[in-house]
XYZ file of C-alpha atoms in Angstrom:
264
model
C 7.713 22.903 -8.478
C 9.052 20.534 -11.111
C 6.615 19.930 -13.771
C 5.216 16.250 -14.052
C 6.444 14.225 -16.715
C 3.952 11.511 -16.953
C 3.336 9.189 -19.773
C 1.855 5.922 -20.365
C 4.350 3.257 -22.544
C 1.892 0.968 -24.462
C 4.086 -2.355 -25.052
C 2.439 -5.250 -27.839
C 3.424 -7.655 -24.541
C 3.575 -8.268 -21.088
C 7.205 -9.604 -21.660
C 8.520 -6.259 -23.404
C 6.352 -4.556 -20.882
C 8.354 -5.849 -18.205
C 12.053 -5.664 -19.770
C 10.910 -2.146 -20.361
C 10.107 -0.668 -16.893
C 12.667 -3.195 -15.491
C 15.119 -1.583 -17.204
C 14.475 2.111 -16.011
C 14.100 1.016 -12.758
C 17.886 -0.648 -13.219
C 18.844 3.218 -14.424
C 17.795 4.528 -11.123
C 19.163 2.153 -8.627
C 22.411 2.261 -10.459
C 22.189 6.393 -10.305
C 21.487 6.455 -6.170
C 24.224 3.439 -5.877
C 26.980 5.581 -8.161
C 25.800 8.937 -6.143
C 25.163 8.083 -2.891
C 26.726 3.884 -2.279
C 23.127 3.237 -1.866
C 19.530 3.174 -2.853
C 15.925 2.440 -1.584
C 13.098 0.909 -3.196
C 9.460 0.009 -2.167
C 8.560 -2.798 -4.057
C 4.693 -4.146 -4.692
C 4.134 -7.917 -4.535
C 1.188 -9.124 -7.025
C 1.280 -11.545 -9.601
C 1.234 -8.366 -12.084
C 5.079 -7.377 -11.233
C 6.470 -11.085 -12.530
C 7.517 -10.117 -15.666
C 8.813 -6.648 -14.430
C 10.970 -8.693 -11.370
C 12.265 -11.364 -13.605
C 13.811 -9.138 -15.472
C 15.067 -6.369 -13.146
C 16.844 -9.890 -11.713
C 19.104 -10.388 -15.046
C 19.928 -6.444 -15.393
C 23.595 -5.788 -15.170
C 25.358 -3.648 -12.868
C 23.355 -3.506 -10.049
C 25.227 -4.136 -6.319
C 22.179 -5.452 -4.690
C 23.590 -5.659 -1.569
C 23.815 -1.705 -1.364
C 20.317 -1.826 -1.871
C 17.544 -1.468 1.032
C 13.885 -2.933 -0.118
C 10.501 -2.332 1.645
C 7.274 -3.066 0.196
C 4.042 -1.345 -0.382
C 1.394 -3.328 1.868
C 0.624 -6.645 3.981
C -1.902 -8.306 5.136
C -3.606 -8.436 8.786
C -4.102 -11.775 10.264
C -2.608 -13.850 7.742
C 0.305 -16.451 9.357
C 3.765 -15.167 8.805
C 4.504 -18.236 6.986
C 1.932 -18.040 4.801
C 3.155 -17.811 1.089
C 0.369 -15.070 0.080
C 1.749 -12.987 2.431
C 3.498 -9.883 0.420
C 6.918 -10.388 2.160
C 7.076 -13.829 1.357
C 6.077 -13.421 -1.660
C 8.465 -10.809 -2.697
C 11.654 -13.260 -1.616
C 10.351 -15.791 -3.463
C 10.038 -13.600 -6.369
C 12.456 -10.971 -6.430
C 15.064 -11.557 -3.559
C 15.514 -14.959 -3.643
C 17.027 -14.548 -7.524
C 18.842 -11.575 -7.167
C 23.022 -12.354 -7.409
C 23.974 -10.558 -3.682
C 20.978 -10.339 -1.178
C 19.449 -6.966 -0.197
C 18.081 -5.327 2.683
C 15.005 -6.244 3.026
C 12.377 -5.086 5.405
C 9.265 -7.214 5.745
C 6.226 -5.920 7.734
C 5.699 -7.783 10.535
C 1.774 -7.865 11.150
C 2.019 -10.684 12.878
C 3.346 -8.088 16.006
C -0.312 -6.737 15.747
C -1.410 -3.566 12.941
C -0.736 -0.860 15.215
C 2.958 -2.020 16.326
C 3.696 -2.888 12.751
C 2.501 0.377 11.417
C 4.553 2.347 13.623
C 7.738 0.337 12.971
C 7.298 0.844 9.115
C 6.982 4.404 9.441
C 10.077 4.249 11.145
C 12.040 2.267 8.198
C 10.105 4.620 5.750
C 11.502 7.344 7.250
C 15.142 6.556 7.619
C 15.959 8.010 4.232
C 14.427 9.148 0.789
C 13.263 6.580 -1.350
C 14.640 6.087 -4.666
C 12.463 4.071 -6.538
C 9.033 3.104 -6.290
C 7.984 0.028 -8.490
C 4.146 -0.549 -7.995
C 0.916 -1.523 -10.011
C -2.748 -0.419 -10.154
C -5.735 -2.564 -9.088
C -8.785 -3.226 -10.985
C -10.936 -0.845 -8.921
C -7.640 1.797 -9.882
C -5.841 1.290 -5.945
C -2.183 1.780 -5.863
C -0.997 -0.449 -2.620
C -4.584 -1.029 -0.607
C -5.698 2.593 -1.339
C -8.892 1.436 -2.593
C -11.902 3.978 -3.454
C -13.684 5.436 -2.087
C -11.345 5.407 1.372
C -8.585 6.421 -0.311
C -6.945 9.824 0.693
C -4.716 12.029 -1.612
C -3.846 13.809 1.738
C -3.704 10.888 4.121
C -1.529 12.311 6.789
C 0.432 9.023 8.244
C 2.666 7.070 5.652
C 0.956 3.641 6.713
C -2.770 2.946 7.436
C -4.655 -0.086 8.664
C -7.624 -0.055 6.405
C -10.580 -2.290 5.080
C -10.353 -4.321 2.075
C -12.692 -3.120 -0.857
C -14.247 -6.399 -1.966
C -12.880 -5.760 -5.327
C -9.376 -5.581 -4.613
C -10.079 -9.121 -2.261
C -11.742 -10.626 -5.698
C -8.764 -9.691 -7.699
C -6.732 -12.002 -5.366
C -8.612 -14.877 -6.212
C -8.809 -13.785 -10.152
C -5.130 -14.055 -9.683
C -4.977 -17.744 -8.076
C -3.343 -16.166 -4.687
C -6.090 -17.547 -2.430
C -8.525 -20.547 -3.510
C -11.842 -18.173 -2.131
C -13.407 -15.025 -1.561
C -13.525 -16.159 2.064
C -9.715 -16.888 2.323
C -8.934 -13.305 1.815
C -8.194 -11.429 4.746
C -10.678 -8.606 5.295
C -7.754 -5.968 6.643
C -4.342 -4.646 5.583
C -1.695 -2.114 6.265
C -1.111 -0.326 3.458
C 1.513 2.932 2.574
C -0.643 5.553 1.872
C -0.622 7.687 -1.267
C 1.390 10.500 -0.153
C 4.301 7.771 1.031
C 4.315 6.387 -2.252
C 4.766 9.331 -4.232
C 7.309 10.979 -2.277
C 9.502 8.338 -4.145
C 12.014 9.941 -6.699
C 10.954 7.623 -9.456
C 8.077 5.778 -9.957
C 7.799 2.721 -11.967
C 4.433 1.142 -12.583
C 3.682 -1.892 -14.563
C 0.269 -3.091 -15.609
C -0.595 -6.210 -17.858
C -3.711 -7.950 -18.465
C -7.675 -7.055 -19.739
C -8.816 -6.985 -16.431
C -6.953 -4.251 -15.490
C -8.011 -2.050 -18.930
C -10.982 0.343 -17.337
C -8.417 1.393 -14.661
C -5.524 1.792 -17.338
C -8.441 4.080 -19.229
C -9.258 5.913 -15.982
C -5.307 6.456 -15.609
C -5.414 8.759 -18.810
C -8.623 10.059 -19.505
C -10.366 10.715 -16.215
C -10.039 13.670 -14.245
C -7.182 13.374 -10.690
C -9.762 12.266 -8.621
C -9.691 10.144 -5.243
C -12.663 8.098 -7.114
C -9.648 6.753 -9.389
C -6.331 6.508 -6.806
C -4.369 5.963 -9.626
C -4.854 9.191 -11.346
C -3.273 10.761 -9.001
C 0.317 9.754 -10.481
C -0.398 11.880 -13.246
C 0.850 14.625 -10.348
C 3.956 13.044 -10.061
C 7.071 14.672 -11.217
C 8.788 11.512 -12.572
C 6.271 8.428 -13.098
C 6.300 6.099 -16.165
C 3.327 3.414 -16.273
C 3.979 0.538 -18.348
C 1.321 -1.681 -20.041
C 0.652 -4.437 -22.465
C -1.731 -3.931 -25.609
C -4.486 -5.765 -23.857
C -4.576 -3.704 -20.559
C -4.291 -0.513 -22.864
C -7.108 -2.194 -25.715
C -9.559 1.201 -23.494
C -7.151 4.104 -23.969
C -8.210 6.584 -25.949
C -6.138 7.357 -28.732
C -7.381 10.672 -30.275
C -8.071 13.704 -27.831
C -5.807 15.379 -25.539
C -5.396 11.898 -23.186
C -3.479 10.844 -26.180
C -0.553 13.063 -25.551
C 0.196 10.994 -22.734
C 0.233 7.801 -24.540
C 3.872 6.480 -26.177
C 3.098 3.141 -29.014
C 5.645 1.032 -28.637
C 6.420 -1.569 -31.983
C 4.150 -4.450 -32.233
């Protein structure tokens, strides 16, 4: 079994965070295309990833027509054309900016949650995932695996979840919805084992609102109470944060060994 190589990279601002995360992600995509003629990635859909995707779209040498893109969660009960749908968000903020169109598989929750989940399980299992670009929620969630319901040993790659209130409030704070009542209460999500099955995980976490989750990521035991802590078990995971998100990270003691501070 490979030894985990988790590292938290602290950058002066979110622009530098995005450039560094995108550079690493791009290298993985290029390597997969060079080796197999194709690459597969899972992409988070959230404002926290905007700096990563802007930089990734500018990375040279990626034949995006050879990339298959999946995403990690989608609302249940939201109109298929709604801009808040994560598939639509990814089209607007990543796919439409790429030099050539990749293959994109959106979660079609308008078909019904059960049917959409089954369809996505089939898509996930078609071939290994080379890259996962993800973030972390204010409550430590990854995708929509919220505490206290997150499970490190979930059997299925996709599940239907009731959203934690903290996750729903975050959608309002991110200006994705006007009010809490507008935010759907349920979603489909890739489970934690499905995310960890990716060969390379590149996580980007800006903003002071995420500071406690980032602190927990490096300081707390690996626990389902803070789902993000499971990232430390992955054999190739790097987390990029800005200085605001890192404001509570301990710079002394054992956790400091997991932290790499980049120039200001």
